[in-house]
mmCIF file of N, CA and C in Angstrom:
data_model
loop_
_atom_site.group_PDB
_atom_site.id
_atom_site.type_symbol
_atom_site.label_atom_id
_atom_site.label_comp_id
_atom_site.label_asym_id
_atom_site.label_seq_id
_atom_site.Cartn_x
_atom_site.Cartn_y
_atom_site.Cartn_z
ATOM 1 N N MET A 1 0.918 -1.026 -0.022
ATOM 2 C CA MET A 1 0.026 0.013 0.126
ATOM 3 C C MET A 1 1.086 1.186 -0.119
ATOM 4 N N THR A 2 0.741 2.091 -1.044
ATOM 5 C CA THR A 2 1.283 3.297 -0.944
ATOM 6 C C THR A 2 0.619 4.498 0.174
ATOM 7 N N GLU A 3 1.821 5.293 1.045
ATOM 8 C CA GLU A 3 1.399 6.101 1.312
ATOM 9 C C GLU A 3 1.471 7.228 1.257
ATOM 10 N N THR A 4 0.158 8.184 1.022
ATOM 11 C CA THR A 4 0.075 9.612 0.740
ATOM 12 C C THR A 4 0.212 10.224 1.558
ATOM 13 N N PHE A 5 0.850 11.719 1.284
ATOM 14 C CA PHE A 5 0.909 12.619 2.094
ATOM 15 C C PHE A 5 0.399 14.102 1.684
ATOM 16 N N SER A 6 -0.465 14.873 2.352
ATOM 17 C CA SER A 6 -0.972 16.252 2.122
ATOM 18 C C SER A 6 0.374 17.352 3.035
ATOM 19 N N LYS A 7 0.345 18.724 1.939
ATOM 20 C CA LYS A 7 0.940 19.690 2.838
ATOM 21 C C LYS A 7 0.325 20.069 3.569
ATOM 22 N N TRP A 8 1.314 19.779 4.852
ATOM 23 C CA TRP A 8 0.675 20.846 6.177
ATOM 24 C C TRP A 8 0.685 22.428 6.351
ATOM 25 N N ASP A 9 -0.370 22.895 6.621
ATOM 26 C CA ASP A 9 -0.305 24.730 6.484
ATOM 27 C C ASP A 9 -0.703 24.834 8.199
ATOM 28 N N ALA A 10 0.361 25.526 8.518
ATOM 29 C CA ALA A 10 -0.174 26.365 10.147
ATOM 30 C C ALA A 10 -1.497 26.864 9.833
ATOM 31 N N ALA A 11 -1.413 27.494 9.076
ATOM 32 C CA ALA A 11 -2.815 28.709 8.974
ATOM 33 C C ALA A 11 -4.148 28.297 9.058
ATOM 34 N N GLU A 12 -3.902 26.985 8.407
ATOM 35 C CA GLU A 12 -5.252 26.193 8.943
ATOM 36 C C GLU A 12 -5.664 25.718 10.339
ATOM 37 N N HIS A 13 -4.800 26.010 11.279
ATOM 38 C CA HIS A 13 -4.939 25.637 12.582
ATOM 39 C C HIS A 13 -4.613 26.343 13.653
ATOM 40 N N LEU A 14 -4.869 27.912 12.979
ATOM 41 C CA LEU A 14 -4.699 29.237 13.929
ATOM 42 C C LEU A 14 -6.142 29.658 13.588
ATOM 43 N N GLY A 15 -7.364 29.234 14.319
ATOM 44 C CA GLY A 15 -8.733 29.939 14.401
ATOM 45 C C GLY A 15 -8.871 30.686 15.400
ATOM 46 N N SER A 16 -7.949 31.029 16.809
ATOM 47 C CA SER A 16 -8.172 31.932 16.966
ATOM 48 C C SER A 16 -6.868 32.951 17.894
ATOM 49 N N ARG A 17 -7.535 34.323 18.323
ATOM 50 C CA ARG A 17 -6.085 35.151 18.349
ATOM 51 C C ARG A 17 -5.372 34.498 19.797
ATOM 52 N N GLU A 18 -5.652 33.460 20.211
ATOM 53 C CA GLU A 18 -4.911 32.984 21.181
ATOM 54 C C GLU A 18 -3.832 31.675 20.585
ATOM 55 N N ASP A 19 -4.847 31.046 19.812
ATOM 56 C CA ASP A 19 -3.841 30.091 18.872
ATOM 57 C C ASP A 19 -2.532 31.049 18.174
ATOM 58 N N ALA A 20 -2.874 31.703 17.592
ATOM 59 C CA ALA A 20 -1.719 32.701 16.858
ATOM 60 C C ALA A 20 -0.738 33.198 17.921
ATOM 61 N N ARG A 21 -1.153 34.121 19.127
ATOM 62 C CA ARG A 21 -0.418 34.244 19.972
ATOM 63 C C ARG A 21 0.634 33.102 20.558
ATOM 64 N N LEU A 22 0.079 31.955 20.504
ATOM 65 C CA LEU A 22 0.939 30.958 20.934
ATOM 66 C C LEU A 22 1.827 30.570 20.149
ATOM 67 N N TYR A 23 1.531 30.203 19.002
ATOM 68 C CA TYR A 23 2.150 30.092 17.505
ATOM 69 C C TYR A 23 3.794 30.985 17.542
ATOM 70 N N LEU A 24 3.025 32.474 17.429
ATOM 71 C CA LEU A 24 4.327 33.238 17.411
ATOM 72 C C LEU A 24 4.849 33.065 18.674
ATOM 73 N N GLU A 25 4.749 32.869 20.012
ATOM 74 C CA GLU A 25 5.307 33.151 21.010
ATOM 75 C C GLU A 25 6.423 32.135 20.765
ATOM 76 N N ALA A 26 5.758 30.379 20.271
ATOM 77 C CA ALA A 26 6.450 29.335 20.092
ATOM 78 C C ALA A 26 7.892 29.682 18.900
ATOM 79 N N CYS A 27 7.293 30.020 18.289
ATOM 80 C CA CYS A 27 8.640 30.504 17.139
ATOM 81 C C CYS A 27 9.349 31.552 17.146
ATOM 82 N N ALA A 28 8.998 32.466 18.360
ATOM 83 C CA ALA A 28 9.848 33.005 18.779
ATOM 84 C C ALA A 28 10.835 32.706 19.025
ATOM 85 N N GLU A 29 10.368 31.582 20.223
ATOM 86 C CA GLU A 29 11.386 30.547 20.891
ATOM 87 C C GLU A 29 12.442 30.024 20.112
ATOM 88 N N GLU A 30 12.208 29.671 19.219
ATOM 89 C CA GLU A 30 12.564 28.750 18.498
ATOM 90 C C GLU A 30 13.379 29.749 17.721
ATOM 91 N N ASP A 31 13.042 30.781 16.844
ATOM 92 C CA ASP A 31 13.829 31.322 16.032
ATOM 93 C C ASP A 31 15.239 31.286 16.081
ATOM 94 N N PRO A 32 16.087 31.050 14.946
ATOM 95 C CA PRO A 32 17.722 30.923 14.938
ATOM 96 C C PRO A 32 18.407 32.209 14.904
ATOM 97 N N GLY A 33 17.870 33.259 15.512
ATOM 98 C CA GLY A 33 18.457 34.674 15.484
ATOM 99 C C GLY A 33 18.402 35.206 14.469
ATOM 100 N N ASP A 34 17.705 35.278 13.352
ATOM 101 C CA ASP A 34 17.729 35.757 12.329
ATOM 102 C C ASP A 34 16.495 36.398 11.509
ATOM 103 N N GLY A 35 15.352 36.026 12.571
ATOM 104 C CA GLY A 35 13.893 36.336 12.473
ATOM 105 C C GLY A 35 13.113 36.146 11.578
ATOM 106 N N SER A 36 13.729 34.561 10.632
ATOM 107 C CA SER A 36 13.423 33.642 9.942
ATOM 108 C C SER A 36 12.390 33.050 10.154
ATOM 109 N N LEU A 37 12.370 32.714 11.059
ATOM 110 C CA LEU A 37 11.186 31.846 11.937
ATOM 111 C C LEU A 37 10.011 32.709 12.421
ATOM 112 N N ILE A 38 9.758 34.257 12.948
ATOM 113 C CA ILE A 38 8.887 34.852 13.284
ATOM 114 C C ILE A 38 8.346 35.546 12.172
ATOM 115 N N ARG A 39 9.314 36.014 11.046
ATOM 116 C CA ARG A 39 8.610 36.336 9.933
ATOM 117 C C ARG A 39 7.479 34.888 9.136
ATOM 118 N N ALA A 40 7.943 33.932 9.052
ATOM 119 C CA ALA A 40 7.405 32.730 8.564
ATOM 120 C C ALA A 40 6.233 32.652 9.483
ATOM 121 N N ALA A 41 6.287 32.839 10.688
ATOM 122 C CA ALA A 41 4.864 32.653 11.815
ATOM 123 C C ALA A 41 3.952 33.956 11.083
ATOM 124 N N LEU A 42 4.571 35.264 11.333
ATOM 125 C CA LEU A 42 3.257 35.957 10.900
ATOM 126 C C LEU A 42 3.170 36.212 9.474
ATOM 127 N N ASN A 43 3.659 35.344 8.364
ATOM 128 C CA ASN A 43 2.968 35.533 7.275
ATOM 129 C C ASN A 43 1.579 34.032 7.596
ATOM 130 N N ASP A 44 1.934 32.936 8.234
ATOM 131 C CA ASP A 44 0.989 32.279 8.234
ATOM 132 C C ASP A 44 -0.177 32.639 9.328
ATOM 133 N N ILE A 45 -0.052 33.463 10.138
ATOM 134 C CA ILE A 45 -0.730 34.473 11.015
ATOM 135 C C ILE A 45 -2.107 35.220 9.749
ATOM 136 N N ALA A 46 -0.933 35.908 9.657
ATOM 137 C CA ALA A 46 -1.990 36.653 8.318
ATOM 138 C C ALA A 46 -2.577 35.817 7.166
ATOM 139 N N ARG A 47 -2.136 34.806 6.660
ATOM 140 C CA ARG A 47 -3.255 34.162 6.081
ATOM 141 C C ARG A 47 -4.460 33.748 6.961
ATOM 142 N N ALA A 48 -4.158 33.269 7.795
ATOM 143 C CA ALA A 48 -5.024 32.590 8.886
ATOM 144 C C ALA A 48 -6.193 33.834 9.284
ATOM 145 N N ARG A 49 -5.660 34.888 9.056
ATOM 146 C CA ARG A 49 -6.475 35.958 10.151
ATOM 147 C C ARG A 49 -7.088 36.969 9.019
ATOM 148 N N ASN A 50 -7.305 36.911 7.321
ATOM 149 C CA ASN A 50 -7.754 37.629 6.825
ATOM 150 C C ASN A 50 -6.212 39.149 5.964
ATOM 151 N N MET A 51 -5.769 38.449 5.137
ATOM 152 C CA MET A 51 -4.365 39.407 4.719
ATOM 153 C C MET A 51 -4.679 40.581 4.259
ATOM 154 N N SER A 52 -5.949 40.748 3.765
ATOM 155 C CA SER A 52 -6.329 42.530 3.095
ATOM 156 C C SER A 52 -6.475 43.478 4.123
ATOM 157 N N GLY A 53 -7.094 42.542 5.444
ATOM 158 C CA GLY A 53 -7.413 43.395 6.591
ATOM 159 C C GLY A 53 -6.421 43.670 7.384
ATOM 160 N N LEU A 54 -5.505 42.859 7.648
ATOM 161 C CA LEU A 54 -4.095 42.929 8.240
ATOM 162 C C LEU A 54 -3.342 43.751 7.495
ATOM 163 N N ALA A 55 -3.471 43.647 6.233
ATOM 164 C CA ALA A 55 -2.385 44.747 5.604
ATOM 165 C C ALA A 55 -2.750 45.733 5.518
ATOM 166 N N GLY A 56 -4.133 46.653 5.383
ATOM 167 C CA GLY A 56 -4.733 47.679 5.413
ATOM 168 C C GLY A 56 -4.458 48.706 7.295
ATOM 169 N N GLU A 57 -4.363 47.111 8.073
ATOM 170 C CA GLU A 57 -3.993 48.158 9.379
ATOM 171 C C GLU A 57 -2.707 48.313 9.683
ATOM 172 N N ALA A 58 -2.004 47.598 9.043
ATOM 173 C CA ALA A 58 -0.766 47.866 8.718
ATOM 174 C C ALA A 58 -0.050 49.047 7.818
ATOM 175 N N GLY A 59 -1.324 49.489 7.373
ATOM 176 C CA GLY A 59 -0.481 50.361 6.516
ATOM 177 C C GLY A 59 0.217 50.199 4.994
ATOM 178 N N LEU A 60 -0.301 48.635 4.734
ATOM 179 C CA LEU A 60 0.561 48.449 3.368
ATOM 180 C C LEU A 60 -1.144 47.704 2.661
ATOM 181 N N SER A 61 -0.578 47.649 1.300
ATOM 182 C CA SER A 61 -1.294 46.715 0.158
ATOM 183 C C SER A 61 -1.409 45.618 0.271
ATOM 184 N N ARG A 62 -2.601 44.647 0.227
ATOM 185 C CA ARG A 62 -2.349 43.311 0.409
ATOM 186 C C ARG A 62 -0.964 42.657 -0.078
ATOM 187 N N GLU A 63 -0.952 43.028 -1.754
ATOM 188 C CA GLU A 63 -0.005 42.593 -2.025
ATOM 189 C C GLU A 63 1.619 42.504 -1.508
ATOM 190 N N GLY A 64 1.667 44.128 -0.780
ATOM 191 C CA GLY A 64 3.137 44.636 -0.181
ATOM 192 C C GLY A 64 3.327 43.707 1.037
ATOM 193 N N LEU A 65 1.969 43.455 1.408
ATOM 194 C CA LEU A 65 1.973 42.524 3.202
ATOM 195 C C LEU A 65 2.505 41.120 2.271
ATOM 196 N N TYR A 66 2.066 40.887 1.428
ATOM 197 C CA TYR A 66 2.711 39.103 1.241
ATOM 198 C C TYR A 66 4.254 39.391 0.674
ATOM 199 N N LYS A 67 4.490 40.403 0.335
ATOM 200 C CA LYS A 67 5.849 40.694 -0.017
ATOM 201 C C LYS A 67 6.663 40.582 0.960
ATOM 202 N N ALA A 68 6.061 41.413 1.746
ATOM 203 C CA ALA A 68 7.354 41.585 3.460
ATOM 204 C C ALA A 68 7.619 40.296 3.970
ATOM 205 N N LEU A 69 6.339 39.575 4.299
ATOM 206 C CA LEU A 69 6.029 38.552 4.478
ATOM 207 C C LEU A 69 6.504 37.235 4.330
ATOM 208 N N SER A 70 7.106 37.063 2.635
ATOM 209 C CA SER A 70 7.333 36.245 2.126
ATOM 210 C C SER A 70 8.806 35.486 2.319
ATOM 211 N N LYS A 71 9.087 34.566 1.993
ATOM 212 C CA LYS A 71 10.273 33.620 2.052
ATOM 213 C C LYS A 71 11.551 34.312 2.124
ATOM 214 N N ASP A 72 11.555 35.265 0.808
ATOM 215 C CA ASP A 72 12.696 36.692 0.290
ATOM 216 C C ASP A 72 12.411 37.749 1.601
ATOM 217 N N GLY A 73 11.120 37.972 2.207
ATOM 218 C CA GLY A 73 10.850 39.225 2.546
ATOM 219 C C GLY A 73 11.688 39.414 3.776
ATOM 220 N N ASN A 74 11.708 41.006 3.600
ATOM 221 C CA ASN A 74 12.367 42.075 4.904
ATOM 222 C C ASN A 74 11.276 42.868 5.748
ATOM 223 N N PRO A 75 10.322 42.444 6.421
ATOM 224 C CA PRO A 75 9.470 43.153 6.715
ATOM 225 C C PRO A 75 10.264 44.224 7.866
ATOM 226 N N SER A 76 9.910 45.555 7.850
ATOM 227 C CA SER A 76 10.192 46.404 8.726
ATOM 228 C C SER A 76 9.497 46.499 9.919
ATOM 229 N N PHE A 77 10.397 46.866 11.457
ATOM 230 C CA PHE A 77 9.381 46.694 12.206
ATOM 231 C C PHE A 77 8.261 47.318 12.697
ATOM 232 N N THR A 78 8.211 48.567 11.753
ATOM 233 C CA THR A 78 7.092 49.050 11.358
ATOM 234 C C THR A 78 5.875 48.352 11.275
ATOM 235 N N THR A 79 6.113 47.579 9.716
ATOM 236 C CA THR A 79 5.354 46.486 9.672
ATOM 237 C C THR A 79 4.897 45.492 10.521
ATOM 238 N N VAL A 80 5.663 45.278 11.467
ATOM 239 C CA VAL A 80 5.346 44.163 12.300
ATOM 240 C C VAL A 80 4.759 44.110 13.620
ATOM 241 N N MET A 81 5.271 46.023 13.863
ATOM 242 C CA MET A 81 4.337 46.198 14.793
ATOM 243 C C MET A 81 2.853 46.862 14.591
ATOM 244 N N GLY A 82 2.428 46.747 13.412
ATOM 245 C CA GLY A 82 1.355 47.054 12.725
ATOM 246 C C GLY A 82 0.503 46.153 12.817
ATOM 247 N N LEU A 83 1.023 45.015 12.607
ATOM 248 C CA LEU A 83 0.475 43.618 13.162
ATOM 249 C C LEU A 83 -0.323 43.284 13.997
ATOM 250 N N GLU A 84 0.433 43.761 15.010
ATOM 251 C CA GLU A 84 0.319 43.073 16.643
ATOM 252 C C GLU A 84 -0.718 43.291 17.083
ATOM 253 N N PRO A 85 -1.635 44.157 17.264
ATOM 254 C CA PRO A 85 -2.661 44.649 17.692
ATOM 255 C C PRO A 85 -3.659 43.731 17.380
ATOM 256 N N SER A 86 -3.817 43.513 15.766
ATOM 257 C CA SER A 86 -4.662 42.241 15.052
ATOM 258 C C SER A 86 -4.191 40.789 15.676
ATOM 259 N N ILE A 87 -2.802 40.488 16.212
ATOM 260 C CA ILE A 87 -2.651 39.003 16.537
ATOM 261 C C ILE A 87 -3.037 39.212 17.792
ATOM 262 N N SER A 88 -2.697 39.708 18.752
ATOM 263 C CA SER A 88 -2.922 39.896 20.102
ATOM 264 C C SER A 88 -3.822 39.996 20.801
ATOM 265 N N GLY A 89 -4.830 41.173 20.086
ATOM 266 C CA GLY A 89 -5.943 41.115 20.107
ATOM 267 C C GLY A 89 -6.237 42.236 21.184
#
């Protein structure tokens, strides 16, 4: 019998602000020091919580937020702090 696997997406498991907060805290603890895991966690959280709405709250376009939180993105401190109220509630 052949095993099949599907891609796991953290965004599908972040149903509440508390889930998002705990996930971000865990990623911050495990980040290798370059912010890459925190950026990835913010991307997951933004996708789970309405990217367009969060982009507006952070003062960016939806596309700008996608780019800032992408694997090659480098979000500014202002962008990250603009997302904080929506994540932590």
